[in-house]
Amino acid sequence: GWLLGSSVFLLILTTGCFLFMLATILRQKKLSEVKNDFINNMTHELKTPIATVTAAIEALQNFGALNDPKKTQTYLTISQNNLQRLSDLVEKVLNLAIEEKRDLVLHPEPTKLADLANDLITNHQLRATKPLHVTLHIPTETTVSVDHVHFSNALNNLIDNAINYSYDQVDISLTFQQKANDGWKLTVADNGIGIPKAYQSAIFDRFFRVPTGDLHPVKGFGLGLAYVQQVIERHGGRIRVHSEPGKGSEFILEF
Ligand code: ADP
């Protein structure tokens, strides 16, 4: 009896250890895969705009494009767009660094929400490569207390995603709702590809990207929503998503 008892105990113990090790290995494998994807995407994203701007400048210098105002304009526009892409990327990485150190310090101040949203939208419309239809349901006088820089960045990330994960006809709406208890709610909705239920909680994890989520060659890094969530929570709010694949997504910010 004693022998059998201790053998069973040992067996359970070894199996337990084995399962634990297996789980750890699997987790590490997943993490290293995720890291690899990240580095590959990042390398691609950094190199492409640099190569493109370099080529555009070369064309201007060496192939006489400068004598042709139309060509000059084209190459300048290409350069400008690609530099903007690089700058967005640097911004994302910097935001990530801030988040990593957990020292996201906010300086909330009264902010006119409609103005803030309008600035972001105008910027996107100037850079848009496809028709962008945005509807604002935010009363002009709506004032909220937010950190201008981080809240703008967060909202910008949501708008960016709405555009990136949509088909050619982008329809976005931003809707403000005042709640009875002094709280408020802002919804960013799109008519894009949507997010399968199984992934809806994971999208807020750093580096997570929906495996079938890419519509366009521009790859992301899975960092945007982790940053957005951090910013919203530091404001004392929370963020959740409602989405149906094929129909669209709604990101709901509640304060
Ligand atoms: P990134 O866009 O750089 O991959 P994010 O953290 O912003 O990183 O988003 C994580 C993932 O969530 C995206 O890769 C995409 O699969 C999915 N996603 C985010 N926003 C949307 C959206 N509006 N519509 C559909 N999928 C989305």
Short mmCIF file of N, CA and C in Angstrom, two decimals, residues 77-199:
data_model
loop_
_atom_site.label_atom_id
_atom_site.label_comp_id
_atom_site.label_asym_id
_atom_site.label_seq_id
_atom_site.Cartn_x
_atom_site.Cartn_y
_atom_site.Cartn_z
N THR A 77 6.35 64.08 -53.66
CA THR A 77 5.19 63.53 -52.94
C THR A 77 5.51 62.15 -52.39
N ILE A 78 6.16 61.34 -53.22
CA ILE A 78 6.55 60.00 -52.76
C ILE A 78 7.43 60.11 -51.52
N SER A 79 8.41 61.02 -51.59
CA SER A 79 9.33 61.18 -50.46
C SER A 79 8.57 61.61 -49.21
N GLN A 80 7.69 62.57 -49.40
CA GLN A 80 6.95 63.10 -48.26
C GLN A 80 6.11 61.99 -47.60
N ASN A 81 5.39 61.22 -48.41
CA ASN A 81 4.55 60.15 -47.86
C ASN A 81 5.37 59.11 -47.10
N ASN A 82 6.52 58.80 -47.68
CA ASN A 82 7.34 57.77 -47.03
C ASN A 82 7.99 58.28 -45.75
N LEU A 83 8.35 59.56 -45.74
CA LEU A 83 8.91 60.12 -44.51
C LEU A 83 7.84 60.15 -43.42
N GLN A 84 6.60 60.44 -43.84
CA GLN A 84 5.49 60.43 -42.89
C GLN A 84 5.32 59.03 -42.29
N ARG A 85 5.45 58.02 -43.14
CA ARG A 85 5.33 56.64 -42.68
C ARG A 85 6.40 56.32 -41.64
N LEU A 86 7.63 56.77 -41.96
CA LEU A 86 8.73 56.55 -41.02
C LEU A 86 8.46 57.25 -39.70
N SER A 87 7.96 58.47 -39.83
CA SER A 87 7.74 59.25 -38.62
C SER A 87 6.64 58.60 -37.76
N ASP A 88 5.60 58.06 -38.39
CA ASP A 88 4.55 57.35 -37.64
C ASP A 88 5.14 56.16 -36.90
N LEU A 89 6.04 55.50 -37.60
CA LEU A 89 6.64 54.30 -37.02
C LEU A 89 7.47 54.66 -35.79
N VAL A 90 8.29 55.70 -35.95
CA VAL A 90 9.14 56.13 -34.83
C VAL A 90 8.25 56.50 -33.64
N GLU A 91 7.16 57.17 -33.94
CA GLU A 91 6.21 57.56 -32.89
C GLU A 91 5.70 56.33 -32.14
N LYS A 92 5.35 55.30 -32.91
CA LYS A 92 4.82 54.08 -32.29
C LYS A 92 5.86 53.43 -31.39
N VAL A 93 7.10 53.38 -31.89
CA VAL A 93 8.14 52.73 -31.09
C VAL A 93 8.43 53.54 -29.83
N LEU A 94 8.40 54.86 -29.97
CA LEU A 94 8.63 55.71 -28.80
C LEU A 94 7.53 55.51 -27.77
N ASN A 95 6.29 55.44 -28.26
CA ASN A 95 5.17 55.21 -27.35
C ASN A 95 5.33 53.89 -26.63
N LEU A 96 5.83 52.92 -27.36
CA LEU A 96 6.03 51.60 -26.77
C LEU A 96 7.06 51.69 -25.65
N ALA A 97 8.13 52.45 -25.91
CA ALA A 97 9.17 52.59 -24.91
C ALA A 97 8.60 53.22 -23.64
N ILE A 98 7.76 54.20 -23.84
CA ILE A 98 7.13 54.86 -22.69
C ILE A 98 6.31 53.85 -21.91
N GLU A 99 5.55 53.06 -22.65
CA GLU A 99 4.67 52.10 -21.99
C GLU A 99 5.50 51.07 -21.23
N GLU A 100 6.59 50.65 -21.85
CA GLU A 100 7.45 49.64 -21.26
C GLU A 100 7.91 50.10 -19.88
N LYS A 101 8.31 51.33 -19.79
CA LYS A 101 8.84 51.83 -18.52
C LYS A 101 7.73 52.18 -17.54
N ARG A 102 6.49 52.02 -17.98
CA ARG A 102 5.35 52.28 -17.08
C ARG A 102 5.40 53.69 -16.51
N ASP A 103 5.98 54.60 -17.28
CA ASP A 103 6.03 55.95 -16.72
C ASP A 103 5.23 56.91 -17.59
N LEU A 104 4.10 56.41 -18.01
CA LEU A 104 3.22 57.23 -18.81
C LEU A 104 2.61 58.27 -17.88
N VAL A 105 3.18 59.46 -17.89
CA VAL A 105 2.67 60.49 -16.98
C VAL A 105 1.68 61.37 -17.74
N LEU A 106 0.51 61.51 -17.22
CA LEU A 106 -0.51 62.29 -17.93
C LEU A 106 -0.63 63.70 -17.35
N HIS A 107 -0.91 64.63 -18.23
CA HIS A 107 -1.23 65.99 -17.79
C HIS A 107 -2.58 66.36 -18.36
N PRO A 108 -3.64 65.88 -17.72
CA PRO A 108 -4.98 66.14 -18.28
C PRO A 108 -5.33 67.63 -18.19
N GLU A 109 -5.96 68.11 -19.24
CA GLU A 109 -6.46 69.49 -19.21
C GLU A 109 -7.75 69.55 -20.00
N PRO A 110 -8.59 70.55 -19.72
CA PRO A 110 -9.87 70.65 -20.44
C PRO A 110 -9.59 70.75 -21.95
N THR A 111 -10.23 69.88 -22.69
CA THR A 111 -9.95 69.79 -24.12
C THR A 111 -11.26 69.72 -24.89
N LYS A 112 -11.33 70.47 -25.98
CA LYS A 112 -12.54 70.39 -26.82
C LYS A 112 -12.42 69.17 -27.72
N LEU A 113 -13.25 68.19 -27.41
CA LEU A 113 -13.13 66.89 -28.07
C LEU A 113 -13.34 66.97 -29.58
N ALA A 114 -14.31 67.78 -30.02
CA ALA A 114 -14.61 67.86 -31.45
C ALA A 114 -13.41 68.46 -32.20
N ASP A 115 -12.76 69.47 -31.59
CA ASP A 115 -11.60 70.09 -32.24
C ASP A 115 -10.46 69.07 -32.38
N LEU A 116 -10.24 68.36 -31.28
CA LEU A 116 -9.16 67.35 -31.29
C LEU A 116 -9.41 66.30 -32.37
N ALA A 117 -10.66 65.82 -32.42
CA ALA A 117 -11.00 64.79 -33.41
C ALA A 117 -10.88 65.35 -34.82
N ASN A 118 -11.35 66.59 -35.01
CA ASN A 118 -11.30 67.21 -36.34
C ASN A 118 -9.87 67.35 -36.85
N ASP A 119 -8.95 67.73 -35.95
CA ASP A 119 -7.55 67.87 -36.35
C ASP A 119 -7.01 66.54 -36.86
N LEU A 120 -7.32 65.48 -36.12
CA LEU A 120 -6.81 64.15 -36.52
C LEU A 120 -7.39 63.75 -37.87
N ILE A 121 -8.68 64.00 -38.03
CA ILE A 121 -9.35 63.56 -39.26
C ILE A 121 -8.82 64.33 -40.46
N THR A 122 -8.65 65.64 -40.30
CA THR A 122 -8.12 66.45 -41.40
C THR A 122 -6.78 65.89 -41.84
N ASN A 123 -5.94 65.57 -40.86
CA ASN A 123 -4.63 65.02 -41.15
C ASN A 123 -4.73 63.72 -41.95
N HIS A 124 -5.65 62.87 -41.52
CA HIS A 124 -5.83 61.59 -42.23
C HIS A 124 -6.37 61.82 -43.64
N GLN A 125 -7.28 62.80 -43.76
CA GLN A 125 -7.87 63.03 -45.07
C GLN A 125 -6.82 63.54 -46.06
N LEU A 126 -5.88 64.34 -45.54
CA LEU A 126 -4.82 64.86 -46.41
C LEU A 126 -3.95 63.73 -46.93
N ARG A 127 -3.76 62.70 -46.10
CA ARG A 127 -2.83 61.63 -46.45
C ARG A 127 -3.53 60.43 -47.06
N ALA A 128 -4.85 60.47 -47.10
CA ALA A 128 -5.60 59.26 -47.49
C ALA A 128 -5.32 58.84 -48.92
N THR A 129 -5.20 57.53 -49.10
CA THR A 129 -5.01 57.01 -50.44
C THR A 129 -6.30 56.37 -50.95
N LYS A 130 -7.33 56.37 -50.10
CA LYS A 130 -8.63 55.87 -50.55
C LYS A 130 -9.70 56.78 -49.96
N PRO A 131 -10.91 56.76 -50.53
CA PRO A 131 -11.96 57.66 -50.03
C PRO A 131 -12.22 57.42 -48.55
N LEU A 132 -12.28 58.50 -47.81
CA LEU A 132 -12.42 58.42 -46.37
C LEU A 132 -13.66 59.20 -45.95
N HIS A 133 -14.64 58.48 -45.46
CA HIS A 133 -15.86 59.17 -45.06
C HIS A 133 -15.98 59.12 -43.54
N VAL A 134 -15.89 60.29 -42.92
CA VAL A 134 -15.92 60.33 -41.46
C VAL A 134 -17.12 61.12 -40.97
N THR A 135 -17.86 60.57 -40.03
CA THR A 135 -18.98 61.29 -39.44
C THR A 135 -18.67 61.55 -37.97
N LEU A 136 -18.78 62.82 -37.59
CA LEU A 136 -18.53 63.18 -36.19
C LEU A 136 -19.84 63.44 -35.48
N HIS A 137 -20.11 62.68 -34.44
CA HIS A 137 -21.26 63.00 -33.60
C HIS A 137 -20.72 63.48 -32.26
N ILE A 138 -20.06 64.62 -32.31
CA ILE A 138 -19.53 65.19 -31.07
C ILE A 138 -19.94 66.66 -31.04
N PRO A 139 -20.78 67.07 -30.08
CA PRO A 139 -21.19 68.48 -30.03
C PRO A 139 -19.96 69.38 -29.92
N THR A 140 -19.97 70.50 -30.64
CA THR A 140 -18.77 71.35 -30.72
C THR A 140 -18.28 71.82 -29.35
N GLU A 141 -19.19 72.01 -28.41
CA GLU A 141 -18.77 72.56 -27.12
C GLU A 141 -18.32 71.49 -26.11
N THR A 142 -18.40 70.23 -26.50
CA THR A 142 -18.03 69.14 -25.58
C THR A 142 -16.59 69.29 -25.09
N THR A 143 -16.45 69.45 -23.77
CA THR A 143 -15.11 69.59 -23.20
C THR A 143 -14.84 68.42 -22.26
N VAL A 144 -13.70 67.77 -22.43
CA VAL A 144 -13.34 66.66 -21.55
C VAL A 144 -11.94 66.89 -21.00
N SER A 145 -11.64 66.23 -19.90
CA SER A 145 -10.32 66.42 -19.31
C SER A 145 -9.41 65.27 -19.72
N VAL A 146 -8.51 65.54 -20.66
CA VAL A 146 -7.60 64.50 -21.14
C VAL A 146 -6.19 65.06 -21.35
N ASP A 147 -5.23 64.17 -21.37
CA ASP A 147 -3.87 64.55 -21.73
C ASP A 147 -3.85 64.72 -23.24
N HIS A 148 -3.55 65.93 -23.68
CA HIS A 148 -3.70 66.23 -25.09
C HIS A 148 -2.88 65.27 -25.97
N VAL A 149 -1.60 65.13 -25.64
CA VAL A 149 -0.70 64.34 -26.48
C VAL A 149 -1.10 62.87 -26.52
N HIS A 150 -1.23 62.27 -25.33
CA HIS A 150 -1.49 60.83 -25.32
C HIS A 150 -2.90 60.47 -25.77
N PHE A 151 -3.86 61.31 -25.40
CA PHE A 151 -5.23 61.01 -25.84
C PHE A 151 -5.34 61.14 -27.36
N SER A 152 -4.71 62.18 -27.93
CA SER A 152 -4.71 62.32 -29.39
C SER A 152 -4.05 61.11 -30.04
N ASN A 153 -2.90 60.71 -29.49
CA ASN A 153 -2.21 59.54 -30.05
C ASN A 153 -3.11 58.32 -30.02
N ALA A 154 -3.80 58.13 -28.90
CA ALA A 154 -4.64 56.95 -28.75
C ALA A 154 -5.76 56.97 -29.78
N LEU A 155 -6.42 58.13 -29.87
CA LEU A 155 -7.54 58.24 -30.82
C LEU A 155 -7.03 58.07 -32.25
N ASN A 156 -5.84 58.61 -32.49
CA ASN A 156 -5.25 58.50 -33.80
C ASN A 156 -4.98 57.03 -34.17
N ASN A 157 -4.53 56.27 -33.19
CA ASN A 157 -4.31 54.84 -33.41
C ASN A 157 -5.59 54.14 -33.81
N LEU A 158 -6.68 54.50 -33.13
CA LEU A 158 -7.96 53.86 -33.44
C LEU A 158 -8.43 54.21 -34.85
N ILE A 159 -8.23 55.47 -35.23
CA ILE A 159 -8.62 55.90 -36.57
C ILE A 159 -7.73 55.22 -37.63
N ASP A 160 -6.43 55.17 -37.32
CA ASP A 160 -5.48 54.47 -38.19
C ASP A 160 -5.93 53.04 -38.45
N ASN A 161 -6.27 52.34 -37.37
CA ASN A 161 -6.72 50.95 -37.51
C ASN A 161 -7.99 50.86 -38.32
N ALA A 162 -8.92 51.77 -38.04
CA ALA A 162 -10.20 51.76 -38.78
C ALA A 162 -9.93 51.85 -40.28
N ILE A 163 -8.92 52.65 -40.64
CA ILE A 163 -8.60 52.80 -42.07
C ILE A 163 -7.85 51.56 -42.59
N ASN A 164 -6.85 51.13 -41.83
CA ASN A 164 -6.01 50.00 -42.28
C ASN A 164 -6.77 48.71 -42.42
N TYR A 165 -7.77 48.50 -41.56
CA TYR A 165 -8.48 47.22 -41.59
C TYR A 165 -9.85 47.38 -42.24
N SER A 166 -9.91 48.26 -43.24
CA SER A 166 -11.16 48.45 -43.97
C SER A 166 -10.92 48.24 -45.45
N TYR A 167 -12.00 48.01 -46.15
CA TYR A 167 -11.91 47.86 -47.60
C TYR A 167 -11.76 49.23 -48.23
N ASP A 168 -12.01 49.33 -49.53
CA ASP A 168 -11.70 50.58 -50.22
C ASP A 168 -12.58 51.75 -49.84
N GLN A 169 -13.79 51.45 -49.42
CA GLN A 169 -14.70 52.53 -49.05
C GLN A 169 -14.73 52.61 -47.52
N VAL A 170 -14.00 53.59 -46.96
CA VAL A 170 -13.89 53.64 -45.51
C VAL A 170 -14.96 54.56 -44.90
N ASP A 171 -15.71 54.01 -43.99
CA ASP A 171 -16.74 54.77 -43.30
C ASP A 171 -16.45 54.72 -41.82
N ILE A 172 -16.15 55.87 -41.24
CA ILE A 172 -15.82 55.88 -39.81
C ILE A 172 -16.77 56.84 -39.09
N SER A 173 -17.23 56.46 -37.91
CA SER A 173 -17.97 57.46 -37.15
C SER A 173 -17.45 57.54 -35.72
N LEU A 174 -17.40 58.76 -35.22
CA LEU A 174 -16.98 59.02 -33.84
C LEU A 174 -18.18 59.58 -33.11
N THR A 175 -18.61 58.89 -32.07
CA THR A 175 -19.83 59.30 -31.38
C THR A 175 -19.59 59.53 -29.90
N PHE A 176 -19.98 60.70 -29.45
CA PHE A 176 -19.82 61.06 -28.03
C PHE A 176 -21.14 60.89 -27.31
N GLN A 177 -21.08 60.40 -26.09
CA GLN A 177 -22.29 60.31 -25.27
C GLN A 177 -21.97 60.75 -23.86
N GLN A 178 -22.76 61.68 -23.36
CA GLN A 178 -22.59 62.11 -21.97
C GLN A 178 -23.38 61.15 -21.09
N LYS A 179 -22.80 60.71 -19.98
CA LYS A 179 -23.56 59.80 -19.12
C LYS A 179 -24.06 60.57 -17.90
N ALA A 180 -25.08 60.02 -17.26
CA ALA A 180 -25.76 60.72 -16.17
C ALA A 180 -24.79 61.06 -15.03
N ASN A 181 -23.89 60.13 -14.72
CA ASN A 181 -23.02 60.30 -13.54
C ASN A 181 -21.75 61.08 -13.85
N ASP A 182 -21.83 62.04 -14.80
CA ASP A 182 -20.64 62.84 -15.10
C ASP A 182 -19.65 62.09 -15.99
N GLY A 183 -19.91 60.81 -16.22
CA GLY A 183 -19.01 60.05 -17.08
C GLY A 183 -19.32 60.32 -18.54
N TRP A 184 -18.48 59.84 -19.42
CA TRP A 184 -18.74 59.98 -20.85
C TRP A 184 -18.20 58.79 -21.62
N LYS A 185 -18.64 58.75 -22.85
CA LYS A 185 -18.35 57.58 -23.66
C LYS A 185 -18.04 58.05 -25.08
N LEU A 186 -17.02 57.47 -25.67
CA LEU A 186 -16.70 57.80 -27.07
C LEU A 186 -16.56 56.50 -27.85
N THR A 187 -17.29 56.42 -28.95
CA THR A 187 -17.24 55.21 -29.76
C THR A 187 -16.61 55.51 -31.11
N VAL A 188 -15.65 54.69 -31.49
CA VAL A 188 -15.04 54.81 -32.82
C VAL A 188 -15.46 53.58 -33.62
N ALA A 189 -16.27 53.80 -34.64
CA ALA A 189 -16.82 52.66 -35.38
C ALA A 189 -16.35 52.69 -36.83
N ASP A 190 -16.12 51.49 -37.37
CA ASP A 190 -15.76 51.41 -38.79
C ASP A 190 -16.57 50.33 -39.48
N ASN A 191 -16.48 50.32 -40.80
CA ASN A 191 -17.20 49.30 -41.59
C ASN A 191 -16.21 48.32 -42.20
N GLY A 192 -15.14 48.05 -41.45
CA GLY A 192 -14.04 47.25 -41.99
C GLY A 192 -14.23 45.75 -41.88
N ILE A 193 -13.10 45.05 -41.85
CA ILE A 193 -13.12 43.58 -41.92
C ILE A 193 -13.61 42.92 -40.65
N GLY A 194 -13.61 43.67 -39.54
CA GLY A 194 -14.07 43.08 -38.28
C GLY A 194 -13.03 42.18 -37.65
N ILE A 195 -13.33 41.73 -36.44
CA ILE A 195 -12.39 40.89 -35.69
C ILE A 195 -13.13 39.67 -35.17
N PRO A 196 -12.65 38.48 -35.51
CA PRO A 196 -13.32 37.27 -35.01
C PRO A 196 -13.38 37.27 -33.48
N LYS A 197 -14.47 36.77 -32.94
CA LYS A 197 -14.70 36.74 -31.48
C LYS A 197 -13.50 36.20 -30.72
N ALA A 198 -12.94 35.11 -31.25
CA ALA A 198 -11.86 34.42 -30.54
C ALA A 198 -10.64 35.31 -30.29
N TYR A 199 -10.50 36.38 -31.09
CA TYR A 199 -9.31 37.23 -30.95
C TYR A 199 -9.60 38.53 -30.23
#
